Coordinates of N, CA and C in Angstrom, one line a residue:
M16 N 192.5 74.2 38.4 CA 193.0 75.6 38.3 C 192.4 76.4 39.4
S17 N 193.3 77.1 40.1 CA 192.8 78.0 41.2 C 192.1 79.2 40.6
V18 N 191.3 79.9 41.4 CA 190.6 81.1 41.0 C 191.7 82.2 40.5
Y19 N 192.7 82.3 41.3 CA 193.8 83.3 40.9 C 194.4 82.9 39.5
E20 N 194.6 81.6 39.3 CA 195.2 81.2 38.0 C 194.1 81.5 36.9
Y21 N 192.9 81.2 37.2 CA 191.8 81.5 36.2 C 191.8 83.0 35.8
L22 N 191.9 83.9 36.8 CA 191.9 85.3 36.5 C 193.2 85.7 35.7
L23 N 194.3 85.1 36.0 CA 195.5 85.4 35.2 C 195.3 84.9 33.8
D24 N 194.7 83.7 33.6 CA 194.5 83.2 32.3 C 193.5 84.1 31.5
A25 N 192.5 84.6 32.2 CA 191.5 85.5 31.5 C 192.2 86.8 31.0
I26 N 193.1 87.3 31.8 CA 193.9 88.5 31.4 C 194.7 88.2 30.1
A27 N 195.3 87.0 30.1 CA 196.1 86.6 29.0 C 195.3 86.4 27.7
Q28 N 194.1 85.8 27.9 CA 193.3 85.4 26.8 C 192.4 86.6 26.3
K29 N 191.9 87.4 27.2 CA 191.0 88.4 26.8 C 191.5 89.8 26.9
G30 N 192.6 90.0 27.5 CA 193.2 91.3 27.6 C 193.0 91.9 29.0
A31 N 191.9 91.5 29.7 CA 191.6 92.0 31.0 C 190.4 91.2 31.6
V32 N 190.1 91.5 32.9 CA 189.1 90.8 33.6 C 188.0 91.7 33.9
F33 N 186.7 91.3 33.7 CA 185.5 92.0 34.0 C 184.9 91.4 35.3
L34 N 185.0 92.2 36.4 CA 184.5 91.8 37.7 C 183.2 92.5 38.0
A35 N 182.1 91.8 38.1 CA 180.8 92.5 38.5 C 180.6 92.4 40.0
L36 N 180.4 93.6 40.6 CA 180.3 93.6 42.1 C 178.9 93.7 42.5
N37 N 178.4 92.7 43.3 CA 177.1 92.8 43.9 C 177.2 93.3 45.4
D38 N 176.5 94.3 45.7 CA 176.4 94.8 47.1 C 175.1 94.2 47.7
P39 N 175.2 93.3 48.7 CA 174.1 92.7 49.3 C 173.1 93.7 49.9
D40 N 173.6 94.9 50.3 CA 172.8 95.9 50.9 C 171.8 96.5 49.9
K41 N 172.2 96.4 48.6 CA 171.4 97.0 47.5 C 170.6 96.0 46.7
Q42 N 171.2 94.8 46.6 CA 170.6 93.7 45.8 C 170.7 92.4 46.6
A43 N 169.6 91.8 47.0 CA 169.6 90.6 47.7 C 168.6 89.7 47.0
G44 N 168.6 88.4 47.4 CA 167.6 87.4 46.9 C 167.5 87.4 45.4
D45 N 166.2 87.5 44.9 CA 166.0 87.4 43.5 C 166.7 88.5 42.7
D46 N 166.8 89.7 43.3 CA 167.5 90.8 42.6 C 169.0 90.4 42.4
A47 N 169.6 89.8 43.4 CA 171.0 89.4 43.3 C 171.1 88.3 42.3
M48 N 170.2 87.4 42.2 CA 170.2 86.3 41.2 C 170.2 86.9 39.8
A49 N 169.3 87.9 39.6 CA 169.1 88.5 38.3 C 170.4 89.2 37.9
F50 N 171.0 89.9 38.9 CA 172.2 90.7 38.7 C 173.3 89.7 38.2
A51 N 173.5 88.6 38.9 CA 174.6 87.7 38.6 C 174.3 87.0 37.2
R52 N 173.1 86.6 37.0 CA 172.8 85.9 35.7 C 173.1 86.8 34.5
H53 N 172.6 88.0 34.6 CA 172.8 89.0 33.5 C 174.2 89.3 33.3
A54 N 175.0 89.5 34.4 CA 176.4 89.8 34.3 C 177.2 88.7 33.7
A55 N 176.9 87.5 34.2 CA 177.6 86.3 33.6 C 177.3 86.1 32.2
A56 N 176.0 86.3 31.8 CA 175.6 86.1 30.4 C 176.3 87.1 29.5
A57 N 176.5 88.3 30.0 CA 177.2 89.3 29.2 C 178.7 89.1 29.1
G58 N 179.3 88.3 29.9 CA 180.7 88.0 29.8 C 181.5 88.4 31.1
A59 N 180.9 88.7 32.2 CA 181.6 88.9 33.4 C 182.4 87.7 33.7
D60 N 183.7 87.8 34.1 CA 184.6 86.7 34.4 C 184.4 86.1 35.8
A61 N 183.9 87.0 36.7 CA 183.7 86.5 38.1 C 182.7 87.5 38.7
I62 N 182.1 87.1 39.8 CA 181.2 87.9 40.5 C 181.8 88.2 41.9
L63 N 181.9 89.4 42.2 CA 182.4 89.8 43.6 C 181.1 90.1 44.4
V64 N 181.1 89.7 45.7 CA 180.0 90.0 46.6 C 180.6 90.7 47.8
G65 N 180.0 91.9 48.1 CA 180.5 92.6 49.3 C 180.2 94.0 49.3
G66 N 180.3 94.7 50.4 CA 180.1 96.1 50.5 C 180.9 96.7 51.6
S67 N 180.9 98.1 51.7 CA 181.7 98.7 52.7 C 181.2 98.4 54.1
F68 N 179.9 98.2 54.3 CA 179.4 97.9 55.6 C 178.0 97.2 55.4
L69 N 177.9 96.0 56.0 CA 176.7 95.2 55.8 C 175.6 95.7 56.8
F70 N 174.5 96.1 56.2 CA 173.3 96.5 57.0 C 172.3 95.4 57.0
T71 N 172.4 94.5 56.0 CA 171.5 93.4 55.8 C 171.9 92.1 56.5
D72 N 171.0 91.2 56.8 CA 171.3 89.9 57.3 C 171.1 88.8 56.3
Q73 N 171.0 89.3 55.0 CA 170.7 88.4 53.9 C 171.9 87.9 53.2
L74 N 173.1 88.3 53.6 CA 174.3 88.0 52.9 C 174.5 86.5 52.5
H75 N 174.4 85.6 53.5 CA 174.6 84.2 53.2 C 173.5 83.6 52.3
K76 N 172.3 84.1 52.5 CA 171.2 83.6 51.6 C 171.5 84.1 50.1
T77 N 171.9 85.4 50.1 CA 172.2 86.0 48.7 C 173.3 85.2 48.0
V78 N 174.4 84.9 48.8 CA 175.5 84.2 48.2 C 175.1 82.8 47.7
A79 N 174.3 82.1 48.5 CA 173.8 80.8 48.1 C 172.9 80.9 46.8
T80 N 172.1 82.0 46.7 CA 171.3 82.2 45.6 C 172.1 82.4 44.3
I81 N 173.2 83.3 44.5 CA 174.0 83.5 43.3 C 174.8 82.3 42.9
R82 N 175.3 81.5 43.9 CA 176.0 80.3 43.6 C 175.2 79.3 42.8
A83 N 174.0 79.3 43.1 CA 173.1 78.3 42.3 C 172.7 78.9 40.9
S84 N 173.1 80.1 40.7 CA 172.6 80.8 39.4 C 173.7 80.9 38.4
V85 N 175.0 80.9 38.8 CA 176.0 81.1 37.8 C 177.2 80.1 38.0
D86 N 177.9 79.9 36.9 CA 179.1 78.9 37.0 C 180.4 79.6 37.2
C87 N 180.4 81.0 37.0 CA 181.7 81.7 37.1 C 182.1 81.8 38.6
P88 N 183.4 82.0 38.8 CA 183.8 82.1 40.2 C 183.1 83.2 41.0
L89 N 182.8 82.9 42.3 CA 182.2 83.8 43.2 C 183.2 84.2 44.3
I90 N 183.5 85.5 44.4 CA 184.6 85.9 45.2 C 184.1 86.9 46.3
L91 N 184.5 86.7 47.5 CA 184.1 87.6 48.6 C 185.0 88.8 48.5
F92 N 184.3 90.0 48.6 CA 185.0 91.3 48.6 C 184.7 91.9 50.0
P93 N 185.4 91.6 51.0 CA 185.0 91.9 52.4 C 185.1 93.4 52.7
G94 N 184.1 93.9 53.5 CA 184.0 95.3 53.8 C 184.4 95.6 55.2
A95 N 184.0 96.8 55.7 CA 184.5 97.2 57.0 C 183.9 96.4 58.2
S96 N 182.8 95.6 57.9 CA 182.3 94.8 59.0 C 183.1 93.6 59.2
G97 N 184.2 93.4 58.4 CA 185.1 92.3 58.6 C 184.8 91.1 57.9
P98 N 185.8 90.4 57.3 CA 185.6 89.2 56.6 C 185.0 88.0 57.4
A99 N 185.3 88.0 58.7 CA 184.8 86.8 59.5 C 183.3 86.7 59.5
A100 N 182.6 87.9 59.5 CA 181.2 87.9 59.5 C 180.6 87.6 58.1
Q101 N 181.4 87.6 57.1 CA 180.9 87.5 55.7 C 181.2 86.2 55.0
I102 N 182.1 85.4 55.7 CA 182.6 84.2 55.0 C 181.5 83.2 54.9
S103 N 181.4 82.6 53.7 CA 180.5 81.5 53.4 C 181.1 80.4 52.6
P104 N 180.8 79.2 52.8 CA 181.4 78.1 52.0 C 180.9 78.1 50.5
D105 N 179.9 79.0 50.2 CA 179.5 79.1 48.9 C 180.4 80.0 48.0
F106 N 181.3 80.7 48.7 CA 182.3 81.4 47.9 C 183.4 80.5 47.4
D107 N 184.0 80.8 46.3 CA 185.2 80.1 45.8 C 186.5 80.6 46.3
A108 N 186.5 81.9 46.5 CA 187.7 82.6 47.0 C 187.4 83.9 47.7
I109 N 188.4 84.5 48.3 CA 188.3 85.7 49.0 C 189.4 86.6 48.6
L110 N 189.1 87.9 48.3 CA 190.1 88.9 48.2 C 190.5 89.3 49.6
L111 N 191.6 88.7 50.1 CA 192.0 89.0 51.4 C 192.7 90.3 51.5
L112 N 191.9 91.4 51.7 CA 192.4 92.7 51.6 C 193.2 93.2 52.8
S113 N 194.3 93.9 52.5 CA 195.1 94.5 53.6 C 195.1 96.0 53.1
L114 N 194.6 96.9 54.0 CA 194.5 98.3 53.6 C 195.8 99.0 53.8
V115 N 196.7 98.8 52.9 CA 198.1 99.2 53.0 C 198.2 100.7 52.9
S116 N 197.2 101.4 52.3 CA 197.4 102.8 52.2 C 197.1 103.6 53.5
G117 N 196.6 102.9 54.5 CA 196.4 103.5 55.8 C 197.2 102.8 56.9
R118 N 197.0 103.3 58.1 CA 197.8 102.8 59.2 C 196.9 102.3 60.3
N119 N 195.7 102.0 60.0 CA 194.8 101.4 60.9 C 195.1 99.9 61.0
P120 N 195.6 99.4 62.2 CA 196.0 98.0 62.3 C 194.9 97.0 62.1
E121 N 193.6 97.5 62.4 CA 192.5 96.6 62.2 C 192.4 96.1 60.8
Y122 N 192.6 97.0 59.8 CA 192.5 96.6 58.4 C 193.8 96.2 57.8
L123 N 194.9 96.3 58.5 CA 196.2 95.8 58.0 C 196.3 94.3 58.4
I124 N 195.9 94.0 59.6 CA 196.1 92.6 60.1 C 195.1 92.1 61.0
G125 N 194.4 93.0 61.7 CA 193.4 92.6 62.8 C 192.3 91.7 62.2
E126 N 191.6 92.2 61.2 CA 190.5 91.5 60.6 C 190.9 90.2 60.0
Q127 N 192.1 90.2 59.4 CA 192.7 89.0 58.8 C 192.9 87.9 59.8
V128 N 193.4 88.3 61.0 CA 193.6 87.3 62.0 C 192.2 86.7 62.5
R129 N 191.3 87.6 62.6 CA 189.9 87.1 63.1 C 189.3 86.2 62.1
S130 N 189.6 86.3 60.8 CA 188.9 85.5 59.8 C 189.7 84.3 59.4
A131 N 191.0 84.2 59.9 CA 191.9 83.1 59.4 C 191.3 81.7 59.5
L132 N 190.7 81.4 60.7 CA 190.2 80.0 60.9 C 189.0 79.8 60.1
W133 N 188.1 80.8 59.9 CA 186.9 80.7 59.1 C 187.3 80.4 57.6
I134 N 188.3 81.1 57.1 CA 188.7 80.9 55.7 C 189.2 79.5 55.6
D135 N 190.0 79.0 56.6 CA 190.5 77.7 56.5 C 189.4 76.6 56.6
R136 N 188.4 76.8 57.5 CA 187.4 75.9 57.7 C 186.4 75.8 56.5
C137 N 186.3 76.9 55.8 CA 185.4 76.9 54.6 C 186.2 76.6 53.3
N138 N 187.5 76.3 53.5 CA 188.3 75.9 52.4 C 188.3 76.9 51.2
L139 N 188.3 78.2 51.6 CA 188.3 79.2 50.6 C 189.7 79.5 50.1
E140 N 189.9 79.7 48.8 CA 191.1 80.2 48.3 C 191.3 81.6 48.7
S141 N 192.5 81.9 49.2 CA 192.8 83.3 49.6 C 193.7 84.0 48.6
I142 N 193.3 85.2 48.2 CA 194.1 86.0 47.2 C 194.5 87.2 48.0
P143 N 195.7 87.2 48.6 CA 196.2 88.4 49.3 C 196.3 89.6 48.4
T144 N 195.6 90.7 48.8 CA 195.4 91.8 47.9 C 195.7 93.1 48.7
A145 N 196.6 93.9 48.1 CA 196.9 95.2 48.7 C 195.8 96.2 48.3
Y146 N 195.1 96.8 49.3 CA 194.0 97.6 49.1 C 194.4 99.1 49.3
L147 N 194.3 99.9 48.3 CA 194.6 101.3 48.4 C 193.4 102.2 48.1
L148 N 193.1 103.0 49.1 CA 192.0 103.9 48.9 C 192.5 105.2 48.2
I149 N 191.8 105.6 47.2 CA 192.2 106.8 46.4 C 191.1 107.9 46.6
A150 N 191.5 109.1 46.8 CA 190.6 110.2 47.1 C 189.7 110.4 45.9
S151 N 188.4 110.8 46.3 CA 187.4 111.3 45.3 C 187.0 112.6 45.8
D152 N 186.0 113.2 45.1 CA 185.5 114.5 45.6 C 184.6 114.4 46.7
T153 N 184.2 113.2 47.0 CA 183.2 113.0 48.2 C 183.9 112.0 49.1
I154 N 183.4 111.9 50.3 CA 183.8 110.9 51.3 C 183.0 109.7 51.0
T155 N 183.7 108.6 50.6 CA 183.0 107.3 50.3 C 182.8 106.5 51.6
S156 N 181.9 105.5 51.5 CA 181.7 104.6 52.6 C 182.9 103.9 53.1
A157 N 183.8 103.5 52.1 CA 185.0 102.8 52.5 C 185.9 103.7 53.3
E158 N 186.0 105.0 53.0 CA 186.8 105.9 53.7 C 186.2 106.2 55.1
F159 N 184.9 106.3 55.2 CA 184.2 106.6 56.4 C 184.4 105.5 57.4
F160 N 184.1 104.3 57.0 CA 184.1 103.1 57.9 C 185.5 102.7 58.3
S161 N 186.4 102.8 57.4 CA 187.8 102.4 57.7 C 188.5 103.4 58.6
G162 N 188.1 104.7 58.5 CA 188.8 105.7 59.2 C 190.2 106.0 58.6
V163 N 190.4 105.6 57.3 CA 191.6 105.8 56.7 C 191.5 107.0 55.7
K164 N 192.5 107.9 55.8 CA 192.6 109.0 54.8 C 193.1 108.5 53.5
P165 N 192.4 108.8 52.4 CA 192.8 108.2 51.1 C 194.0 108.9 50.5
I166 N 194.6 108.3 49.6 CA 195.8 108.9 48.9 C 195.3 110.0 48.0
P167 N 195.9 111.2 48.1 CA 195.5 112.3 47.2 C 195.6 111.9 45.7
R168 N 194.6 112.4 44.9 CA 194.6 112.0 43.5 C 195.8 112.5 42.7
D169 N 196.4 113.6 43.2 CA 197.5 114.2 42.5 C 198.9 113.7 43.0
K170 N 198.9 112.6 43.7 CA 200.1 112.0 44.3 C 200.3 110.6 43.8
P171 N 200.5 110.3 42.5 CA 200.6 108.9 42.0 C 201.8 108.2 42.6
E172 N 202.8 108.9 43.0 CA 204.0 108.3 43.5 C 203.7 107.7 44.9
I173 N 202.8 108.2 45.6 CA 202.4 107.6 46.9 C 201.8 106.3 46.7
A174 N 200.9 106.2 45.8 CA 200.2 104.9 45.4 C 201.3 103.9 44.9
M175 N 202.2 104.4 44.1 CA 203.2 103.5 43.6 C 204.1 102.8 44.6
V176 N 204.5 103.6 45.6 CA 205.4 103.0 46.6 C 204.7 102.1 47.6
H177 N 203.4 102.4 47.8 CA 202.6 101.4 48.6 C 202.4 100.1 47.9
A178 N 202.1 100.2 46.6 CA 201.9 99.0 45.8 C 203.2 98.2 45.7
L179 N 204.3 98.9 45.5 CA 205.6 98.3 45.4 C 206.0 97.5 46.7
A180 N 205.7 98.2 47.8 CA 205.9 97.5 49.1 C 205.1 96.2 49.2
A181 N 203.8 96.3 48.8 CA 202.9 95.1 48.8 C 203.5 94.0 48.0
Q182 N 204.0 94.3 46.8 CA 204.7 93.3 46.0 C 205.9 92.7 46.7
Q183 N 206.7 93.5 47.3 CA 207.8 93.0 48.0 C 207.4 92.1 49.2
L184 N 206.3 92.4 49.8 CA 205.7 91.6 50.9 C 205.1 90.3 50.5
G185 N 205.0 90.1 49.1 CA 204.5 88.8 48.6 C 203.0 88.8 48.3
M186 N 202.3 90.0 48.3 CA 200.9 90.0 48.0 C 200.7 89.6 46.5
K187 N 199.5 89.2 46.1 CA 199.3 88.7 44.8 C 198.6 89.7 43.8
A188 N 198.0 90.8 44.4 CA 197.3 91.7 43.6 C 197.3 93.1 44.3
V189 N 197.0 94.1 43.5 CA 196.8 95.5 44.0 C 195.5 96.0 43.6
Y190 N 194.7 96.5 44.5 CA 193.4 97.1 44.2 C 193.4 98.6 44.5
L191 N 193.3 99.3 43.4 CA 193.2 100.8 43.5 C 191.7 101.2 43.5
E192 N 191.2 101.7 44.7 CA 189.8 101.8 44.9 C 189.4 103.3 45.2
A193 N 188.6 103.8 44.3 CA 188.1 105.2 44.5 C 186.9 105.1 45.4
G194 N 186.2 104.0 45.6 CA 185.1 103.8 46.5 C 183.8 103.7 45.7
S195 N 182.9 102.9 46.2 CA 181.6 102.7 45.6 C 180.8 104.0 45.4
G196 N 180.4 104.3 44.2 CA 179.7 105.6 44.0 C 180.5 106.8 43.9
A197 N 181.8 106.6 43.9 CA 182.8 107.8 43.8 C 182.4 108.7 42.7
S198 N 182.6 110.0 42.9 CA 182.4 111.0 41.8 C 183.4 110.9 40.7
N199 N 184.6 110.5 41.1 CA 185.7 110.4 40.1 C 186.4 109.0 40.2
P200 N 186.7 108.4 39.1 CA 187.5 107.1 39.2 C 189.0 107.4 39.5
V201 N 189.7 106.3 39.7 CA 191.1 106.4 40.0 C 191.8 107.1 38.7
P202 N 192.7 108.1 38.9 CA 193.3 108.8 37.8 C 194.2 107.8 37.0
D203 N 194.2 108.1 35.7 CA 195.0 107.2 34.8 C 196.5 107.3 35.2
A204 N 197.0 108.5 35.6 CA 198.4 108.7 35.9 C 198.8 107.9 37.1
M205 N 197.9 107.7 38.0 CA 198.2 106.9 39.2 C 198.3 105.4 38.8
I206 N 197.4 104.9 38.0 CA 197.4 103.6 37.5 C 198.7 103.3 36.7
A207 N 199.1 104.3 35.9 CA 200.3 104.1 35.1 C 201.5 104.1 36.0
A208 N 201.6 104.9 37.0 CA 202.7 104.9 37.9 C 202.9 103.6 38.6
V209 N 201.8 103.0 39.1 CA 201.8 101.7 39.7 C 202.3 100.6 38.7
R210 N 201.7 100.7 37.5 CA 202.1 99.7 36.5 C 203.5 99.7 36.1
E211 N 204.1 100.9 36.1 CA 205.5 101.1 35.7 C 206.5 100.3 36.7
R212 N 206.1 100.2 38.0 CA 207.0 99.6 39.0 C 206.5 98.2 39.5
V213 N 205.3 97.9 39.2 CA 204.7 96.7 39.9 C 204.2 95.7 38.8
S214 N 204.6 94.5 39.0 CA 204.2 93.4 38.0 C 202.9 92.7 38.4
L215 N 202.4 92.9 39.6 CA 201.2 92.3 40.1 C 200.0 92.7 39.2
P216 N 198.9 91.8 39.2 CA 197.7 92.3 38.6 C 197.1 93.5 39.3
I217 N 196.6 94.5 38.6 CA 196.1 95.7 39.1 C 194.6 95.7 38.9
L218 N 193.8 95.7 40.0 CA 192.4 95.9 40.0 C 192.1 97.4 40.2
V219 N 191.1 97.9 39.4 CA 190.6 99.3 39.6 C 189.1 99.3 39.7
G220 N 188.6 100.0 40.7 CA 187.2 100.1 40.9 C 186.7 101.5 41.5
G221 N 185.5 101.8 41.4 CA 184.9 103.0 41.9 C 184.8 104.1 40.9
G222 N 183.6 104.6 40.7 CA 183.4 105.8 39.8 C 183.5 105.5 38.3
I223 N 183.5 104.2 37.9 CA 183.6 103.9 36.5 C 182.1 103.7 36.0
R224 N 181.7 104.7 35.2 CA 180.2 104.8 34.9 C 179.9 104.4 33.5
D225 N 180.9 104.3 32.6 CA 180.7 103.9 31.2 C 181.8 103.0 30.7
P226 N 181.5 102.3 29.6 CA 182.5 101.4 29.1 C 183.7 102.0 28.6
Q227 N 183.6 103.2 28.1 CA 184.8 103.9 27.6 C 185.8 104.2 28.7
T228 N 185.3 104.6 29.9 CA 186.1 104.9 31.0 C 186.8 103.6 31.5
A229 N 186.1 102.5 31.4 CA 186.6 101.2 31.8 C 187.8 100.9 30.9
R230 N 187.7 101.1 29.6 CA 188.7 100.8 28.6 C 189.9 101.7 28.9
Q231 N 189.6 103.0 29.3 CA 190.7 104.0 29.6 C 191.5 103.5 30.7
K232 N 190.9 102.9 31.7 CA 191.7 102.4 32.9 C 192.6 101.2 32.5
L233 N 192.1 100.4 31.6 CA 193.0 99.3 31.1 C 194.1 99.8 30.2
E234 N 193.9 100.8 29.4 CA 195.0 101.4 28.6 C 196.0 102.1 29.5
A235 N 195.6 102.5 30.7 CA 196.6 103.1 31.6 C 197.4 102.1 32.3
G236 N 196.9 100.8 32.3 CA 197.7 99.8 33.0 C 197.0 98.8 33.8
A237 N 195.7 99.0 34.0 CA 194.9 98.1 34.9 C 194.7 96.7 34.2
D238 N 194.5 95.7 35.0 CA 194.3 94.3 34.5 C 192.9 93.8 34.7
M239 N 192.2 94.4 35.8 CA 190.9 94.0 36.1 C 190.1 95.2 36.5
V240 N 188.9 95.3 36.0 CA 188.0 96.4 36.3 C 186.8 95.9 37.0
V241 N 186.5 96.6 38.1 CA 185.3 96.3 39.0 C 184.2 97.2 38.7
I242 N 183.1 96.7 38.3 CA 181.9 97.5 37.9 C 180.7 97.1 38.8
G243 N 180.2 98.0 39.6 CA 179.1 97.7 40.5 C 177.9 98.6 40.3
T244 N 178.0 99.9 40.8 CA 176.9 100.8 40.9 C 176.1 100.9 39.5
V245 N 176.9 101.2 38.5 CA 176.2 101.5 37.2 C 175.4 100.3 36.7
I246 N 175.9 99.1 36.9 CA 175.1 97.9 36.4 C 174.1 97.5 37.4
E247 N 174.2 97.9 38.7 CA 173.1 97.7 39.6 C 171.9 98.5 39.2
R248 N 172.1 99.6 38.6 CA 171.0 100.5 38.2 C 170.4 100.1 36.9
S249 N 171.2 99.4 36.0 CA 170.7 99.0 34.7 C 171.3 97.7 34.4
L250 N 170.4 96.7 34.3 CA 170.8 95.3 33.9 C 170.5 95.1 32.5
A251 N 170.4 96.2 31.7 CA 170.1 96.1 30.3 C 171.2 95.3 29.6
P252 N 170.9 94.2 28.9 CA 172.0 93.4 28.2 C 172.9 94.3 27.4
S253 N 172.4 95.3 26.8 CA 173.3 96.2 25.9 C 174.3 96.9 26.8
T254 N 174.0 97.3 28.0 CA 174.9 98.0 28.9 C 176.0 97.0 29.3
L255 N 175.6 95.9 29.8 CA 176.5 94.9 30.3 C 177.4 94.4 29.1
R256 N 176.9 94.2 28.0 CA 177.7 93.7 26.8 C 178.7 94.8 26.4
A257 N 178.3 96.1 26.5 CA 179.2 97.1 26.1 C 180.4 97.2 27.1
F258 N 180.2 97.0 28.4 CA 181.3 96.9 29.3 C 182.2 95.7 29.0
S259 N 181.6 94.6 28.7 CA 182.3 93.3 28.4 C 183.2 93.5 27.2
D260 N 182.6 94.1 26.2 CA 183.3 94.3 24.9 C 184.5 95.3 25.1
Q261 N 184.4 96.3 25.9 CA 185.5 97.3 26.1 C 186.6 96.7 27.0
I262 N 186.2 95.9 27.9 CA 187.2 95.3 28.8 C 187.9 94.1 28.2
H263 N 187.2 93.3 27.5 CA 187.8 92.1 26.8 C 188.3 92.5 25.4
W264 N 189.2 93.4 25.4 CA 189.7 93.9 24.1 C 190.5 92.9 23.3
R265 N 191.0 91.8 24.0 CA 191.8 90.8 23.3 C 191.1 89.5 23.2
R266 N 189.7 89.5 23.3 CA 189.0 88.3 23.3 C 189.3 87.4 22.1
S267 N 189.7 86.2 22.3 CA 190.0 85.3 21.2 C 188.8 84.8 20.5

């Protein structure tokens, strides 16, 4: 079973997917191992590794450490430094992001071309994903490094048509991203507008600070919830389990 099929199956069986995001700039080595182990034990379906911009040179060591620590899929979430610099054979798959909400060619196709041979050589499964930046009250790292103006929070129709175009182009998922540490998560109305027109799996991340908000995003139409900052700050089993319970509302 491919990683993509595994994620679809998890949606069908559990109601949604819990993706725990490790930022190597914030947690590396033993800290990253602890993050991954606690998240997997609490029920995270997969571990994402990546950040808006890598300041550390510990990425590959961190990925290898996590790989040796958990059995769930390990997925690269590439940032502004480009996937080519972040690819490791220890990953199972890559969210091959195309920043379709912007018009910067580097993040629409440039970085993807630079990374193509590395993805092929490392035999990584590619999951083509439409990446849409959604405005928050603050300028996030993703917005700053990409140079892309985010979609206004009160314009759900703009997000919808970008996601619809991505589906028509043959992409496999849509990622609505408020940005790491965002003051506000993606609005429910925007998720619902995309869900109404698009049949692809919808990932939502950024600004989700409690399990109830995670569940709210699922009720609006999301299929996968990405949780990073809040669980980086607290690896308490009760916190992780609360997120898992709210996300896996259909757990068999």
